[in-house]
Tab-separated table of C-alpha atoms in Angstrom:
chain	number	residue	atom	x	y	z
A	257	MET	CA	-39.980	223.142	60.194
A	258	THR	CA	-41.948	225.983	58.821
A	259	ALA	CA	-40.796	225.301	55.283
A	260	ALA	CA	-42.587	221.867	55.531
A	261	ALA	CA	-45.699	223.401	53.833
A	262	HIS	CA	-44.081	223.899	50.334
A	263	SER	CA	-41.833	220.787	50.222
A	264	THR	CA	-43.844	217.976	48.719
A	265	GLY	CA	-42.175	218.209	45.318
A	266	ARG	CA	-38.653	218.429	46.740
A	267	TYR	CA	-39.471	215.355	48.905
A	268	LEU	CA	-40.654	213.432	45.869
A	269	LEU	CA	-37.570	214.433	43.822
A	270	VAL	CA	-35.252	213.321	46.667
A	271	PHE	CA	-37.228	209.901	46.829
A	272	ALA	CA	-36.704	209.607	42.953
A	273	ALA	CA	-33.012	210.276	43.192
A	274	LEU	CA	-32.746	207.544	46.032
A	275	VAL	CA	-34.479	204.954	43.955
A	276	VAL	CA	-32.410	205.746	40.849
A	277	LEU	CA	-29.014	205.599	43.041
A	278	THR	CA	-30.076	202.272	44.372
A	279	LEU	CA	-30.618	200.922	40.790
A	280	VAL	CA	-27.244	202.586	39.903
A	281	THR	CA	-25.405	200.812	42.732
A	282	VAL	CA	-26.823	197.358	41.846
A	283	GLY	CA	-25.826	198.060	38.216
A	284	ALA	CA	-22.223	199.134	39.169
A	285	ALA	CA	-21.774	196.014	41.252
A	286	GLN	CA	-22.241	193.899	38.011
A	287	VAL	CA	-19.429	195.505	36.341
A	288	ASP	CA	-15.965	194.286	37.285
A	289	LEU	CA	-13.932	197.299	38.446
A	290	GLY	CA	-11.474	195.365	40.341
A	291	GLY	CA	-10.633	196.847	43.868
A	292	ALA	CA	-12.726	199.968	42.954
A	293	ASN	CA	-16.070	198.231	43.237
A	294	VAL	CA	-16.277	198.737	46.980
A	295	GLY	CA	-15.217	202.477	46.696
A	296	VAL	CA	-17.873	203.028	44.029
A	297	ALA	CA	-20.599	201.400	46.122
A	298	LEU	CA	-19.607	203.244	49.294
A	299	ALA	CA	-19.407	206.505	47.447
A	300	ILE	CA	-23.078	206.019	46.251
A	301	ALA	CA	-24.187	204.881	49.657
A	302	GLY	CA	-22.583	208.062	51.008
A	303	PHE	CA	-24.409	210.390	48.573
A	304	LYS	CA	-27.735	208.582	49.200
A	305	ALA	CA	-27.087	209.026	52.993
A	306	SER	CA	-26.311	212.813	52.474
A	307	LEU	CA	-29.574	213.178	50.646
A	308	VAL	CA	-31.655	211.686	53.566
A	309	LEU	CA	-29.621	213.618	55.898
A	310	LEU	CA	-29.971	216.992	54.202
A	311	PHE	CA	-33.496	216.758	53.005
A	312	PHE	CA	-35.533	214.222	54.973
A	313	MET	CA	-33.649	214.872	58.286
A	314	HIS	CA	-33.754	218.594	57.497
A	315	ALA	CA	-30.133	219.033	58.185
A	316	SER	CA	-29.960	221.667	55.398
A	317	THR	CA	-32.185	224.109	57.523
A	318	SER	CA	-30.835	223.066	60.829
A	319	SER	CA	-28.890	225.201	63.364
A	320	ARG	CA	-25.074	225.343	63.440
A	321	LEU	CA	-25.237	223.507	66.890
A	322	ILE	CA	-26.914	220.582	65.047
A	323	TRP	CA	-24.436	220.705	62.266
A	324	GLY	CA	-21.748	220.438	64.869
A	325	THR	CA	-23.262	217.499	66.404
A	326	ILE	CA	-23.620	215.731	62.991
A	327	GLY	CA	-19.956	216.763	62.304
A	328	ALA	CA	-18.869	215.155	65.578
A	329	ALA	CA	-20.356	211.878	64.699
A	330	CYS	CA	-18.792	211.732	61.348
A	331	LEU	CA	-15.386	212.696	62.749
A	332	TRP	CA	-15.414	209.948	65.424
A	333	LEU	CA	-16.536	207.503	62.846
A	334	VAL	CA	-13.729	208.383	60.612
A	335	LEU	CA	-11.177	208.158	63.311
A	336	LEU	CA	-12.609	204.792	64.598
A	337	ILE	CA	-12.638	203.042	61.321
A	338	GLY	CA	-9.852	205.108	59.362
A	339	LEU	CA	-7.172	204.863	62.147
A	340	THR	CA	-7.885	201.101	62.886
A	341	MET	CA	-7.753	200.249	59.156
A	342	VAL	CA	-4.344	202.044	58.698
A	343	GLU	CA	-3.015	199.835	61.374
A	344	VAL	CA	-4.699	196.585	59.978
A	345	ALA	CA	-3.641	197.364	56.500
A	346	THR	CA	0.004	197.953	57.416
A	347	ARG	CA	0.342	195.338	60.046
A	348	SER	CA	2.003	192.616	57.759
A	349	GLN	CA	4.403	194.962	56.218
A	350	LEU	CA	5.556	196.068	59.731
A	351	ARG	CA	5.987	192.587	60.727
A	352	ALA	CA	8.028	191.800	57.562
A	353	ALA	CA	10.201	194.963	58.153
A	354	ALA	CA	10.723	193.947	61.696
A	355	ALA	CA	11.914	190.489	60.746
A	356	ASN	CA	14.156	191.901	58.103
A	357	HIS	CA	15.723	194.322	60.603
A	358	SER	CA	16.486	191.733	63.220
A	359	SER	CA	18.265	189.304	60.806
A	360	THR	CA	20.443	191.885	59.159
A	361	HIS	CA	21.627	193.888	62.142
A	362	SER	CA	21.888	191.369	65.143
A	363	LEU	CA	24.852	189.342	63.722
A	364	GLY	CA	22.509	186.341	63.548
A	365	ALA	CA	22.443	186.111	67.485
A	366	VAL	CA	18.565	185.813	67.632
A	367	PRO	CA	17.372	182.225	67.003
A	368	PRO	CA	14.050	181.528	65.747
A	369	PRO	CA	11.516	181.370	68.658
A	370	ASP	CA	10.602	177.720	68.461
A	371	SER	CA	14.552	176.594	68.247
A	372	PRO	CA	15.169	174.141	71.107
A	373	ALA	CA	18.830	175.293	71.502
A	374	GLY	CA	17.946	179.041	71.761
A	375	GLY	CA	17.014	181.480	74.510
A	376	PHE	CA	16.377	180.857	78.180
A	377	ALA	CA	14.549	177.538	77.816
A	378	SER	CA	17.862	175.718	76.904
A	379	GLY	CA	18.744	174.999	80.477
A	380	ARG	CA	15.775	172.728	81.267
B	277	MET	CA	-48.134	223.727	72.202
B	278	ARG	CA	-47.740	222.938	75.770
B	279	ALA	CA	-46.382	225.261	78.289
B	280	VAL	CA	-42.752	226.485	77.827
B	281	GLY	CA	-40.341	225.218	80.604
B	282	HIS	CA	-39.028	228.025	82.590
B	283	ILE	CA	-35.264	227.450	81.557
B	284	TYR	CA	-36.221	228.205	77.926
B	285	ALA	CA	-36.474	231.713	76.335
B	286	ASP	CA	-39.389	230.728	74.232
B	287	ALA	CA	-41.147	227.593	72.520
B	288	ASP	CA	-38.590	227.756	69.534
B	289	HIS	CA	-35.761	227.412	72.184
B	290	GLN	CA	-37.453	224.490	73.754
B	291	ARG	CA	-37.939	222.694	70.512
B	292	GLU	CA	-34.482	223.225	69.517
B	293	ALA	CA	-33.246	221.735	72.690
B	294	ALA	CA	-35.476	218.643	72.096
B	295	ARG	CA	-33.949	218.283	68.554
B	296	LEU	CA	-30.386	218.554	69.888
B	297	ALA	CA	-31.197	215.859	72.401
B	298	MET	CA	-32.499	213.469	69.656
B	299	TRP	CA	-29.399	214.188	67.466
B	300	LEU	CA	-26.988	213.435	70.554
B	301	PHE	CA	-28.825	210.146	70.866
B	302	LEU	CA	-28.303	209.329	67.174
B	303	VAL	CA	-24.635	210.168	67.600
B	304	THR	CA	-24.412	207.349	70.162
B	305	GLU	CA	-26.257	205.047	67.757
B	306	VAL	CA	-23.624	205.948	65.009
B	307	LEU	CA	-20.840	204.700	67.482
B	308	LEU	CA	-22.957	201.597	68.249
B	309	PHE	CA	-23.186	200.686	64.598
B	310	GLY	CA	-19.768	202.194	63.855
B	311	GLY	CA	-18.177	199.538	66.204
B	312	LEU	CA	-19.808	196.824	64.082
B	313	PHE	CA	-18.917	198.350	60.743
B	314	LEU	CA	-15.295	198.335	61.893
B	315	ALA	CA	-15.439	194.602	62.818
B	316	TYR	CA	-16.773	194.163	59.293
B	317	ALA	CA	-14.034	196.260	57.754
B	318	VAL	CA	-11.264	194.413	59.827
B	319	TYR	CA	-12.410	190.921	58.901
B	320	ARG	CA	-13.235	191.716	55.277
B	321	TRP	CA	-9.703	193.031	54.998
B	322	GLN	CA	-8.509	189.790	56.397
B	323	TYR	CA	-10.632	187.408	54.376
B	324	PRO	CA	-11.796	189.154	51.131
B	325	ALA	CA	-12.286	185.829	49.257
B	326	SER	CA	-14.532	184.334	52.058
B	327	PHE	CA	-16.600	187.420	52.399
B	328	ALA	CA	-17.272	187.586	48.598
B	329	ALA	CA	-18.142	183.800	48.456
B	330	ALA	CA	-20.450	184.167	51.610
B	331	SER	CA	-22.053	187.461	50.292
B	332	ARG	CA	-23.094	185.632	47.080
B	333	LYS	CA	-25.232	183.265	49.288
B	334	LEU	CA	-27.448	186.381	49.881
B	335	ASP	CA	-30.420	187.215	47.569
B	336	LEU	CA	-29.306	190.465	46.047
B	337	TRP	CA	-32.695	191.210	44.673
B	338	LEU	CA	-34.586	190.730	48.062
B	339	GLY	CA	-32.023	193.195	49.391
B	340	ALA	CA	-32.456	195.613	46.517
B	341	ILE	CA	-36.257	195.433	46.965
B	342	ASN	CA	-35.979	195.930	50.736
B	343	THR	CA	-33.753	199.079	50.163
B	344	LEU	CA	-36.534	200.454	47.883
B	345	VAL	CA	-39.198	199.682	50.544
B	346	LEU	CA	-37.190	201.390	53.201
B	347	ILE	CA	-36.553	204.443	51.050
B	348	GLY	CA	-40.370	204.645	50.399
B	349	SER	CA	-40.916	204.498	54.110
B	350	SER	CA	-38.665	207.419	54.597
B	351	LEU	CA	-40.706	209.340	51.973
B	352	THR	CA	-44.097	208.566	53.757
B	353	MET	CA	-42.433	209.432	57.076
B	354	VAL	CA	-41.174	212.869	56.012
B	355	LEU	CA	-44.752	213.521	54.613
B	356	ALA	CA	-46.149	212.515	57.948
B	357	HIS	CA	-43.959	215.214	59.541
B	358	GLN	CA	-45.284	217.590	56.901
B	359	ALA	CA	-48.919	216.775	57.665
B	360	ALA	CA	-48.298	217.202	61.359
B	361	GLU	CA	-46.730	220.767	60.756
B	362	LEU	CA	-49.778	221.612	58.738
B	363	ARG	CA	-52.227	220.101	61.277
B	364	ARG	CA	-53.765	217.789	58.674
B	365	SER	CA	-54.828	214.900	60.940
B	366	ALA	CA	-56.284	212.584	58.265
B	367	ALA	CA	-53.024	212.884	56.041
B	368	LEU	CA	-50.794	212.382	59.240
B	369	ALA	CA	-52.824	209.161	60.084
B	370	ILE	CA	-52.438	207.840	56.460
B	371	PHE	CA	-48.645	208.465	56.218
B	372	LEU	CA	-47.969	207.274	59.734
B	373	ALA	CA	-49.908	204.032	58.776
B	374	ALA	CA	-48.078	203.814	55.424
B	375	THR	CA	-44.621	204.081	57.039
B	376	ILE	CA	-45.601	201.322	59.634
B	377	LEU	CA	-46.894	199.212	56.787
B	378	LEU	CA	-43.711	199.571	54.682
B	379	GLY	CA	-41.638	198.917	57.785
B	380	GLY	CA	-43.622	195.611	58.232
B	381	THR	CA	-42.957	194.776	54.561
B	382	PHE	CA	-39.289	195.165	55.015
B	383	LEU	CA	-39.332	192.966	58.174
B	384	GLY	CA	-41.461	190.357	56.447
B	385	ILE	CA	-38.993	190.116	53.465
B	386	LYS	CA	-36.096	189.991	56.160
B	387	SER	CA	-37.735	187.159	58.005
B	388	ALA	CA	-38.134	185.257	54.749
B	389	GLU	CA	-34.300	185.712	54.055
B	390	TYR	CA	-33.575	184.584	57.730
B	391	ALA	CA	-35.736	181.425	57.311
B	392	HIS	CA	-33.895	180.613	54.057
B	393	LYS	CA	-30.603	180.933	55.657
B	394	PHE	CA	-31.517	178.536	58.548
B	395	HIS	CA	-32.868	176.149	55.877
B	396	GLU	CA	-29.435	176.372	53.935
B	397	HIS	CA	-27.433	175.723	57.165
B	398	LEU	CA	-25.805	179.233	56.884
B	399	VAL	CA	-26.612	180.328	60.474
B	400	PRO	CA	-23.345	180.295	62.404
B	401	GLY	CA	-23.005	177.659	65.106
B	402	THR	CA	-22.868	173.771	65.254
B	403	HIS	CA	-25.242	173.480	62.321
B	404	PHE	CA	-23.266	175.739	59.979
B	405	VAL	CA	-22.472	173.893	56.653
B	406	TRP	CA	-20.073	175.189	54.050
B	407	SER	CA	-19.178	172.973	51.172
B	408	THR	CA	-16.114	173.438	49.065
B	409	ALA	CA	-18.473	174.102	46.245
B	410	ASP	CA	-19.591	177.293	47.788
B	411	ALA	CA	-15.980	178.726	47.661
B	412	GLN	CA	-16.013	178.425	43.646
B	413	GLY	CA	-12.347	177.746	43.537
B	414	SER	CA	-11.365	180.684	45.774
B	415	ALA	CA	-9.548	180.584	49.067
B	416	ALA	CA	-12.786	180.790	51.127
B	417	ASP	CA	-12.890	178.396	54.110
B	418	ALA	CA	-15.779	177.621	56.513
B	419	GLY	CA	-14.419	179.528	59.496
B	420	SER	CA	-14.200	182.909	57.807
B	421	ALA	CA	-17.244	182.411	55.885
B	422	GLN	CA	-18.922	181.937	59.149
B	423	ILE	CA	-17.473	185.257	60.412
B	424	PHE	CA	-19.307	186.939	57.547
B	425	PHE	CA	-22.518	185.395	58.594
B	426	VAL	CA	-22.000	186.401	62.280
B	427	LEU	CA	-21.608	189.874	61.104
B	428	TYR	CA	-24.666	189.599	58.740
B	429	PHE	CA	-27.082	188.434	61.567
B	430	VAL	CA	-25.738	190.825	64.166
B	431	LEU	CA	-25.873	193.925	61.875
B	432	THR	CA	-29.164	193.104	60.219
B	433	GLY	CA	-30.694	191.911	63.544
B	434	LEU	CA	-29.716	195.088	65.501
B	435	HIS	CA	-31.055	197.043	62.382
B	436	ALA	CA	-34.181	195.161	62.460
B	437	SER	CA	-34.656	195.648	66.191
B	438	HIS	CA	-34.299	199.397	65.632
B	439	MET	CA	-37.127	199.123	62.992
B	440	ILE	CA	-39.458	197.282	65.529
B	441	ILE	CA	-38.764	200.123	68.065
B	442	GLY	CA	-39.364	202.762	65.630
B	443	MET	CA	-42.542	201.182	64.334
B	444	LEU	CA	-43.766	200.985	67.987
B	445	VAL	CA	-43.071	204.637	68.386
B	446	LEU	CA	-45.107	205.462	65.154
B	447	LEU	CA	-47.841	203.146	66.361
B	448	VAL	CA	-48.182	205.313	69.423
B	449	LEU	CA	-48.457	208.521	67.258
B	450	LEU	CA	-51.041	206.947	65.021
B	451	VAL	CA	-53.114	205.936	67.939
B	452	MET	CA	-52.869	209.500	69.340
B	453	THR	CA	-53.791	210.805	65.930
B	454	LEU	CA	-56.808	208.489	65.553
B	455	THR	CA	-58.193	208.741	69.124
B	456	ALA	CA	-57.435	211.766	71.225
B	457	ALA	CA	-55.770	215.117	70.155
B	458	GLN	CA	-53.151	215.091	67.262
B	459	PRO	CA	-49.624	214.589	68.679
B	460	PRO	CA	-47.311	217.573	68.590
B	461	ALA	CA	-45.663	218.131	65.384
B	462	LEU	CA	-42.214	217.888	67.254
B	463	SER	CA	-42.989	214.444	68.306
B	464	VAL	CA	-43.558	213.393	64.795
B	465	GLU	CA	-40.350	215.163	63.681
B	466	LEU	CA	-38.176	213.435	66.345
B	467	ALA	CA	-39.696	209.994	65.520
B	468	GLY	CA	-38.840	210.825	61.864
B	469	LEU	CA	-35.212	211.622	62.720
B	470	TYR	CA	-34.892	208.141	64.290
B	471	TRP	CA	-36.567	206.442	61.302
B	472	HIS	CA	-34.461	208.222	58.685
B	473	PHE	CA	-31.249	207.322	60.755
B	474	VAL	CA	-32.270	203.641	60.546
B	475	ASP	CA	-32.871	204.043	56.834
B	476	ILE	CA	-29.299	205.511	56.496
B	477	VAL	CA	-27.840	202.447	58.320
B	478	TRP	CA	-29.424	200.214	55.865
B	479	ILE	CA	-28.205	202.376	52.936
B	480	PHE	CA	-24.741	201.287	53.968
B	481	LEU	CA	-25.636	197.733	54.985
B	482	PHE	CA	-27.151	196.937	51.630
B	483	PRO	CA	-23.947	197.244	49.415
B	484	LEU	CA	-21.521	195.952	52.108
B	485	LEU	CA	-23.570	192.694	52.633
B	486	TYR	CA	-25.145	192.031	49.348
B	487	LEU	CA	-23.109	193.612	46.594
B	488	ILE	CA	-19.424	192.861	47.577
B	489	GLY	CA	-19.501	189.252	46.292
B	490	LEU	CA	-19.858	189.949	42.489
B	491	HIS	CA	-16.279	191.298	41.963
B	492	VAL	CA	-13.634	191.197	44.566
């Protein structure tokens, strides 16, 4: 990078911001925010990572091709974790809904799976 | 600068191709760590109380100090890159050595933490011990607490192995600087991209492993 020559001050500023944000995240963890604690910690971590990415890794002055590459990594990470967590978080609700559905609409014909009298196992 | 390969229009074009290749490698690294972060997310969703109780077993202050050490090493790394661009060999050698030294400090603190976990029987396996007092009245049980420590050791272990590889690369650059001709600025820049990526991984690992236990 040709801009490297005049950047010492900016690097020190980014470093100072990262140190302050580390102390902020340790401080925020001491305060009870309920379920929001994880969200706050991840938001601060995301901001710190952006500072490293933009200034230490020079993404701010990189080509659009490299921006696209970084974007692709972020997109796949969001799909991987986001979509999986949508499934995990709603799994128990779906199971409850399915159980509810079968008990109200099947005229009580479906016995519990471990019932000795029910299903195809009764002939044995 | 060495000769430009015949498929490139000029030296800038060649450098840009090298940068792109390094970024593509880092994308594959994002997906490697991403799978482990996903495993963490799924199991934490399933066992929030156990993860909180197990997380309280980690030393928050050692984790915070290591975060600051690693951020400091990123600063010296980017200053080494700057020195390479400006062709200042002495500054380059000093900043490369400082980065390696800070990396070593991180690994030293990490290994002390590991030793403590072995001593406290918190390493997953047949010697894992989890008393009911550890749970502090929550629903935490030994099985799911052990899952936290599996993820802790795999994630921090993989991160530490990346740091060792990074330090070896920096060591080669340092030896080149001290003995033969100064390494190309591009080599220092690409090594820096890798080093900063490893720093970013830790920036996410620190809160997820050390800070989630204080309040669920």
